[in-house]
Amino acid sequence: MKTLKIAIQKSGRLNEKSVELLKNCGLNFENYKSSLISPVSNFPLEILFLRDDDIPEYVQDGIADLGIVGENVIEETEVDVAYLQRLGFGKCSLKIAVPNNNSIATLEDLNGKAIATTYPVILKKFLEEKGINSEIRTISGSVEISPGLGLSDAICDLVSTGGTLKSNGLKPFADVMSSEAILISNKGNENDDLIQELIQRIQSVLRAKETKYVVLNVLKENLAAVTALLPGVKSPSVVPLAEPEWVAVHTVIPERDFWDRISQLKQAGAQGIVVMPIEKIIL
Ligand code: ATP
Ligand code: ZN
């Protein structure tokens, strides 16, 4: 029987979430930091642990069937792969940042200026699109210290909270791209049965993550008002309680809707509200 290979980051910002996602899909494997390959015991799959920069090419060339990697790395390596699923973690943006006290006010002010980055391909495309002519200085790391050292006038780097920029006296100036972790496959293989099964499992885990199981108690006379606020997967279950005039309502709702509605639910008479995580939602 055929065995698929999926490449994930060996260590770094995407490693833990990638491993967690695969484990939540019910895949059983050892996560030894020292090994390059880990077989999955209950699915025909092997996990390859690689540097993130190598993942897009491994997938493009078919050495791995699938990969989990940041969109920024895919764009920078200019590979031709199929995007299967956005994964909702590793969110960040690639931004141009400038020193706090400088005269760069518009994109045009970047003409003739030096920008340090580890993303020369993406930055070049961005500047070309905007018609800006800057000098791109490709460096391999610690981009944020380069203006302070007089090596560049600006930087183009990944930002999530902005804390690193701030502590280096820089401020975000222009958004180049936003990124998150993506499941990719080599082109033409998207419809393979095993790949489809894995996508289904991943989607059921992602759906569950965004959704909560909510149980609450309400007086029967307030039931209609409360259920009107709760659009469930289908409709909420209503369960009798020992106190005859009370019922319990069980439902599944998107977490973002829940926080918006919690005060309305209380006002409508909901009590003893319990919110629980869901492991998987299979449609
Ligand atoms: P490797 O050793 O695998 O080459 P790396 O040092 O290149 O790792 P990490 O810093 O671990 O990479 O980042 C991996 C990915 O995490 C990035 O390519 C990006 O998609 C995502 N990411 C999310 N937030 C951030 C952030 N604040 N800074 C950098 N990357 C981030
Ligand atoms: Zn890397």
GROMACS .gro file of C-alpha atoms and ligand atoms in nm:
model
  315
    1MET     CA    1   0.000   0.000   0.000
    2LYS     CA    2   0.115   0.352  -0.081
    3THR     CA    3   0.252   0.570   0.199
    4LEU     CA    4   0.219   0.950   0.187
    5LYS     CA    5   0.488   1.184   0.314
    6ILE     CA    6   0.412   1.517   0.479
    7ALA     CA    7   0.687   1.771   0.546
    8ILE     CA    8   0.660   1.993   0.853
    9GLN     CA    9   0.901   2.233   1.024
   10LYS     CA   10   1.156   2.052   1.242
   11SER     CA   11   1.178   2.329   1.501
   12GLY     CA   12   1.064   2.689   1.511
   13ARG     CA   13   0.741   2.882   1.514
   14LEU     CA   14   0.534   2.637   1.310
   15ASN     CA   15   0.659   2.310   1.458
   16GLU     CA   16   0.442   2.281   1.766
   17LYS     CA   17   0.113   2.380   1.599
   18SER     CA   18   0.182   2.151   1.301
   19VAL     CA   19   0.244   1.854   1.530
   20GLU     CA   20  -0.064   1.941   1.737
   21LEU     CA   21  -0.284   1.961   1.426
   22LEU     CA   22  -0.169   1.620   1.300
   23LYS     CA   23  -0.213   1.463   1.645
   24ASN     CA   24  -0.564   1.613   1.669
   25CYS     CA   25  -0.639   1.441   1.338
   26GLY     CA   26  -0.593   1.114   1.528
   27LEU     CA   27  -0.250   1.041   1.380
   28ASN     CA   28  -0.017   0.847   1.608
   29PHE     CA   29   0.353   0.925   1.579
   30GLU     CA   30   0.662   0.994   1.785
   31ASN     CA   31   0.785   1.351   1.781
   32TYR     CA   32   1.155   1.293   1.844
   33LYS     CA   33   1.353   1.611   1.790
   34SER     CA   34   1.648   1.405   1.667
   35SER     CA   35   1.478   1.213   1.386
   36LEU     CA   36   1.419   1.333   1.033
   37ILE     CA   37   1.137   1.089   0.959
   38SER     CA   38   0.864   0.958   1.188
   39PRO     CA   39   0.621   0.691   1.069
   40VAL     CA   40   0.253   0.723   1.163
   41SER     CA   41   0.135   0.394   1.315
   42ASN     CA   42  -0.236   0.422   1.227
   43PHE     CA   43  -0.237   0.591   0.883
   44PRO     CA   44  -0.020   0.530   0.573
   45LEU     CA   45   0.182   0.847   0.633
   46GLU     CA   46   0.537   0.945   0.721
   47ILE     CA   47   0.628   1.279   0.873
   48LEU     CA   48   0.943   1.451   0.747
   49PHE     CA   49   1.090   1.713   0.980
   50LEU     CA   50   1.268   1.981   0.774
   51ARG     CA   51   1.381   2.345   0.778
   52ASP     CA   52   1.084   2.548   0.662
   53ASP     CA   53   1.280   2.697   0.371
   54ASP     CA   54   1.322   2.349   0.217
   55ILE     CA   55   0.955   2.244   0.242
   56PRO     CA   56   0.812   2.415  -0.072
   57GLU     CA   57   1.074   2.262  -0.303
   58TYR     CA   58   1.046   1.916  -0.147
   59VAL     CA   59   0.671   1.930  -0.214
   60GLN     CA   60   0.707   2.073  -0.565
   61ASP     CA   61   0.956   1.798  -0.656
   62GLY     CA   62   0.741   1.522  -0.507
   63ILE     CA   63   0.993   1.416  -0.241
   64ALA     CA   64   0.710   1.497   0.000
   65ASP     CA   65   0.345   1.467  -0.110
   66LEU     CA   66   0.226   1.733   0.134
   67GLY     CA   67   0.374   2.012   0.340
   68ILE     CA   68   0.280   2.260   0.611
   69VAL     CA   69   0.459   2.592   0.569
   70GLY     CA   70   0.408   2.969   0.585
   71GLU     CA   71   0.269   3.137   0.272
   72ASN     CA   72   0.561   3.380   0.290
   73VAL     CA   73   0.811   3.097   0.236
   74ILE     CA   74   0.610   2.955  -0.057
   75GLU     CA   75   0.600   3.297  -0.227
   76GLU     CA   76   0.965   3.363  -0.164
   77THR     CA   77   1.077   3.030  -0.314
   78GLU     CA   78   0.847   3.083  -0.618
   79VAL     CA   79   0.746   2.717  -0.638
   80ASP     CA   80   0.450   2.573  -0.824
   81VAL     CA   81   0.244   2.380  -0.567
   82ALA     CA   82  -0.127   2.334  -0.492
   83TYR     CA   83  -0.272   2.528  -0.197
   84LEU     CA   84  -0.504   2.284  -0.019
   85GLN     CA   85  -0.607   2.447   0.309
   86ARG     CA   86  -0.531   2.756   0.515
   87LEU     CA   87  -0.457   2.638   0.867
   88GLY     CA   88  -0.525   2.943   1.086
   89PHE     CA   89  -0.190   2.949   1.272
   90GLY     CA   90   0.150   3.109   1.212
   91LYS     CA   91  -0.026   3.434   1.130
   92CYS     CA   92   0.206   3.726   1.058
   93SER     CA   93   0.262   4.003   0.806
   94LEU     CA   94   0.559   4.096   0.599
   95LYS     CA   95   0.601   4.470   0.649
   96ILE     CA   96   0.834   4.748   0.557
   97ALA     CA   97   0.943   4.928   0.874
   98VAL     CA   98   1.141   5.247   0.917
   99PRO     CA   99   1.325   5.409   1.212
  100ASN     CA  100   1.092   5.609   1.441
  101ASN     CA  101   1.266   5.940   1.379
  102ASN     CA  102   1.312   5.967   1.006
  103SER     CA  103   1.173   6.155   0.711
  104ILE     CA  104   1.024   5.863   0.516
  105ALA     CA  105   0.655   5.954   0.493
  106THR     CA  106   0.526   5.803   0.169
  107LEU     CA  107   0.618   5.498  -0.038
  108GLU     CA  108   0.782   5.733  -0.291
  109ASP     CA  109   1.026   5.838  -0.020
  110LEU     CA  110   1.173   5.488  -0.041
  111ASN     CA  111   1.312   5.567  -0.388
  112GLY     CA  112   1.692   5.542  -0.372
  113LYS     CA  113   1.683   5.409  -0.016
  114ALA     CA  114   1.832   5.077   0.100
  115ILE     CA  115   1.592   4.816   0.243
  116ALA     CA  116   1.732   4.515   0.429
  117THR     CA  117   1.536   4.189   0.413
  118THR     CA  118   1.547   3.811   0.408
  119TYR     CA  119   1.259   3.823   0.155
  120PRO     CA  120   1.416   3.979  -0.159
  121VAL     CA  121   1.184   3.806  -0.408
  122ILE     CA  122   0.859   3.921  -0.245
  123LEU     CA  123   0.996   4.268  -0.173
  124LYS     CA  124   1.119   4.313  -0.533
  125LYS     CA  125   0.774   4.223  -0.671
  126PHE     CA  126   0.605   4.462  -0.427
  127LEU     CA  127   0.834   4.753  -0.514
  128GLU     CA  128   0.799   4.688  -0.887
  129GLU     CA  129   0.419   4.688  -0.858
  130LYS     CA  130   0.432   5.023  -0.678
  131GLY     CA  131   0.689   5.166  -0.919
  132ILE     CA  132   0.944   5.226  -0.643
  133ASN     CA  133   1.315   5.194  -0.705
  134SER     CA  134   1.496   5.099  -0.383
  135GLU     CA  135   1.812   4.906  -0.324
  136ILE     CA  136   1.729   4.564  -0.177
  137ARG     CA  137   1.994   4.437   0.064
  138THR     CA  138   1.948   4.065   0.120
  139ILE     CA  139   2.072   3.953   0.460
  140SER     CA  140   2.024   3.620   0.632
  141GLY     CA  141   1.894   3.723   0.973
  142SER     CA  142   1.855   3.991   1.245
  143VAL     CA  143   1.716   4.230   0.985
  144GLU     CA  144   1.576   4.460   1.255
  145ILE     CA  145   1.920   4.576   1.372
  146SER     CA  146   2.041   4.684   1.029
  147PRO     CA  147   1.910   5.047   1.029
  148GLY     CA  148   2.067   5.104   1.372
  149LEU     CA  149   2.400   4.980   1.235
  150GLY     CA  150   2.373   5.214   0.937
  151LEU     CA  151   2.339   4.920   0.697
  152SER     CA  152   2.000   5.021   0.560
  153ASP     CA  153   1.737   5.298   0.571
  154ALA     CA  154   1.446   5.061   0.620
  155ILE     CA  155   1.372   4.691   0.662
  156CYS     CA  156   1.120   4.445   0.526
  157ASP     CA  157   1.052   4.169   0.777
  158LEU     CA  158   0.786   3.945   0.933
  159VAL     CA  159   0.589   4.103   1.214
  160SER     CA  160   0.328   3.951   1.441
  161THR     CA  161   0.290   4.169   1.751
  162GLY     CA  162   0.534   4.443   1.651
  163GLY     CA  163   0.731   4.405   1.976
  164THR     CA  164   1.062   4.336   1.801
  165LEU     CA  165   1.022   4.644   1.581
  166LYS     CA  166   0.945   4.862   1.880
  167SER     CA  167   1.242   4.744   2.083
  168ASN     CA  168   1.467   4.830   1.789
  169GLY     CA  169   1.330   5.182   1.746
  170LEU     CA  170   1.137   5.096   1.429
  171LYS     CA  171   0.775   5.152   1.327
  172PRO     CA  172   0.567   4.963   1.071
  173PHE     CA  173   0.531   5.164   0.752
  174ALA     CA  174   0.376   4.952   0.472
  175ASP     CA  175   0.211   4.608   0.447
  176VAL     CA  176   0.372   4.386   0.186
  177MET     CA  177   0.184   4.059   0.246
  178SER     CA  178  -0.002   3.876   0.519
  179SER     CA  179   0.069   3.512   0.582
  180GLU     CA  180  -0.041   3.205   0.770
  181ALA     CA  181   0.049   2.837   0.767
  182ILE     CA  182  -0.090   2.650   0.467
  183LEU     CA  183  -0.126   2.284   0.372
  184ILE     CA  184   0.024   2.234   0.026
  185SER     CA  185   0.062   1.937  -0.208
  186ASN     CA  186   0.246   1.881  -0.529
  187LYS     CA  187   0.037   1.980  -0.830
  188GLY     CA  188  -0.188   1.714  -0.978
  189ASN     CA  189  -0.207   1.508  -0.659
  190GLU     CA  190  -0.484   1.704  -0.490
  191ASN     CA  191  -0.751   1.442  -0.560
  192ASP     CA  192  -0.560   1.140  -0.433
  193ASP     CA  193  -0.787   0.941  -0.197
  194LEU     CA  194  -0.547   0.945   0.097
  195ILE     CA  195  -0.479   1.317   0.057
  196GLN     CA  196  -0.855   1.381   0.047
  197GLU     CA  197  -0.905   1.177   0.364
  198LEU     CA  198  -0.635   1.376   0.540
  199ILE     CA  199  -0.789   1.707   0.424
  200GLN     CA  200  -1.129   1.594   0.559
  201ARG     CA  201  -0.973   1.517   0.897
  202ILE     CA  202  -0.789   1.849   0.909
  203GLN     CA  203  -1.106   2.040   0.818
  204SER     CA  204  -1.305   1.866   1.091
  205VAL     CA  205  -1.042   1.968   1.347
  206LEU     CA  206  -1.036   2.330   1.220
  207ARG     CA  207  -1.417   2.354   1.230
  208ALA     CA  208  -1.421   2.222   1.585
  209LYS     CA  209  -1.160   2.475   1.694
  210GLU     CA  210  -1.379   2.768   1.590
  211THR     CA  211  -1.686   2.625   1.757
  212LYS     CA  212  -1.799   2.565   2.115
  213TYR     CA  213  -2.048   2.329   2.275
  214VAL     CA  214  -2.276   2.539   2.495
  215VAL     CA  215  -2.515   2.411   2.763
  216LEU     CA  216  -2.742   2.645   2.957
  217ASN     CA  217  -3.052   2.630   3.175
  218VAL     CA  218  -3.364   2.833   3.114
  219LEU     CA  219  -3.722   2.858   3.240
  220LYS     CA  220  -3.960   2.705   2.984
  221GLU     CA  221  -4.138   3.038   2.948
  222ASN     CA  222  -3.808   3.197   2.829
  223LEU     CA  223  -3.705   2.908   2.602
  224ALA     CA  224  -3.818   3.064   2.272
  225ALA     CA  225  -3.636   3.391   2.345
  226VAL     CA  226  -3.314   3.206   2.429
  227THR     CA  227  -3.317   2.962   2.135
  228ALA     CA  228  -3.381   3.253   1.897
  229LEU     CA  229  -3.032   3.374   1.994
  230LEU     CA  230  -2.870   3.034   1.929
  231PRO     CA  231  -2.839   2.922   1.567
  232GLY     CA  232  -2.704   2.568   1.621
  233VAL     CA  233  -2.545   2.326   1.372
  234LYS     CA  234  -2.907   2.222   1.314
  235SER     CA  235  -3.136   2.324   1.597
  236PRO     CA  236  -3.056   2.315   1.968
  237SER     CA  237  -3.145   2.009   2.179
  238VAL     CA  238  -3.384   2.084   2.463
  239VAL     CA  239  -3.356   1.847   2.760
  240PRO     CA  240  -3.599   1.831   3.056
  241LEU     CA  241  -3.459   1.892   3.406
  242ALA     CA  242  -3.567   1.760   3.747
  243GLU     CA  243  -3.735   2.096   3.814
  244PRO     CA  244  -4.036   2.069   3.579
  245GLU     CA  245  -4.048   2.437   3.482
  246TRP     CA  246  -3.679   2.437   3.373
  247VAL     CA  247  -3.504   2.288   3.067
  248ALA     CA  248  -3.141   2.261   2.955
  249VAL     CA  249  -3.048   2.379   2.605
  250HIS     CA  250  -2.749   2.215   2.429
  251THR     CA  251  -2.608   2.369   2.116
  252VAL     CA  252  -2.299   2.414   1.900
  253ILE     CA  253  -2.213   2.770   1.798
  254PRO     CA  254  -1.919   2.961   1.649
  255GLU     CA  255  -1.716   3.104   1.935
  256ARG     CA  256  -1.718   3.457   1.791
  257ASP     CA  257  -2.101   3.460   1.783
  258PHE     CA  258  -2.111   3.334   2.139
  259TRP     CA  259  -1.910   3.621   2.290
  260ASP     CA  260  -2.130   3.870   2.103
  261ARG     CA  261  -2.445   3.712   2.240
  262ILE     CA  262  -2.361   3.626   2.599
  263SER     CA  263  -2.520   3.935   2.756
  264GLN     CA  264  -2.830   3.900   2.536
  265LEU     CA  265  -2.861   3.534   2.644
  266LYS     CA  266  -2.844   3.631   3.011
  267GLN     CA  267  -3.100   3.904   2.961
  268ALA     CA  268  -3.330   3.655   2.788
  269GLY     CA  269  -3.313   3.434   3.099
  270ALA     CA  270  -3.022   3.192   3.035
  271GLN     CA  271  -2.852   3.067   3.352
  272GLY     CA  272  -2.566   2.832   3.442
  273ILE     CA  273  -2.402   2.874   3.101
  274VAL     CA  274  -2.128   2.613   3.041
  275VAL     CA  275  -1.898   2.640   2.738
  276MET     CA  276  -1.697   2.334   2.631
  277PRO     CA  277  -1.435   2.268   2.362
  278ILE     CA  278  -1.522   2.033   2.077
  279GLU     CA  279  -1.271   1.783   1.941
  280LYS     CA  280  -1.403   1.725   1.587
  281ILE     CA  281  -1.704   1.820   1.373
  282ILE     CA  282  -1.769   1.577   1.089
  283LEU     CA  283  -2.022   1.703   0.838
  284ATP     P1  284   1.390   2.724   1.008
  284ATP     O1  285   1.494   2.685   1.107
  284ATP     O2  286   1.290   2.614   0.988
  284ATP     O3  287   1.446   2.777   0.879
  284ATP     P2  288   1.306   3.000   1.058
  284ATP     O4  289   1.394   3.060   1.160
  284ATP     O5  290   1.324   3.034   0.914
  284ATP     O6  291   1.304   2.840   1.078
  284ATP     P3  292   1.068   3.067   1.217
  284ATP     O7  293   1.114   3.192   1.285
  284ATP     O8  294   1.053   2.945   1.297
  284ATP     O9  295   1.154   3.036   1.084
  284ATP    O10  296   0.930   3.103   1.146
  284ATP     C1  297   0.861   3.010   1.069
  284ATP     C2  298   0.738   3.075   1.008
  284ATP    O11  299   0.651   3.119   1.111
  284ATP     C3  300   0.763   3.200   0.926
  284ATP    O12  301   0.808   3.171   0.795
  284ATP     C4  302   0.625   3.263   0.925
  284ATP    O13  303   0.543   3.203   0.826
  284ATP     C5  304   0.569   3.225   1.062
  284ATP     N1  305   0.566   3.337   1.161
  284ATP     C6  306   0.461   3.370   1.239
  284ATP     N2  307   0.487   3.477   1.316
  284ATP     C7  308   0.611   3.515   1.290
  284ATP     C8  309   0.696   3.620   1.337
  284ATP     N3  310   0.657   3.708   1.428
  284ATP     N4  311   0.822   3.627   1.291
  284ATP     C9  312   0.864   3.536   1.201
  284ATP     N5  313   0.787   3.436   1.150
  284ATP    C10  314   0.662   3.425   1.192
  285ZN      ZN  315   1.366   2.925   0.763
   0.00000   0.00000   0.00000
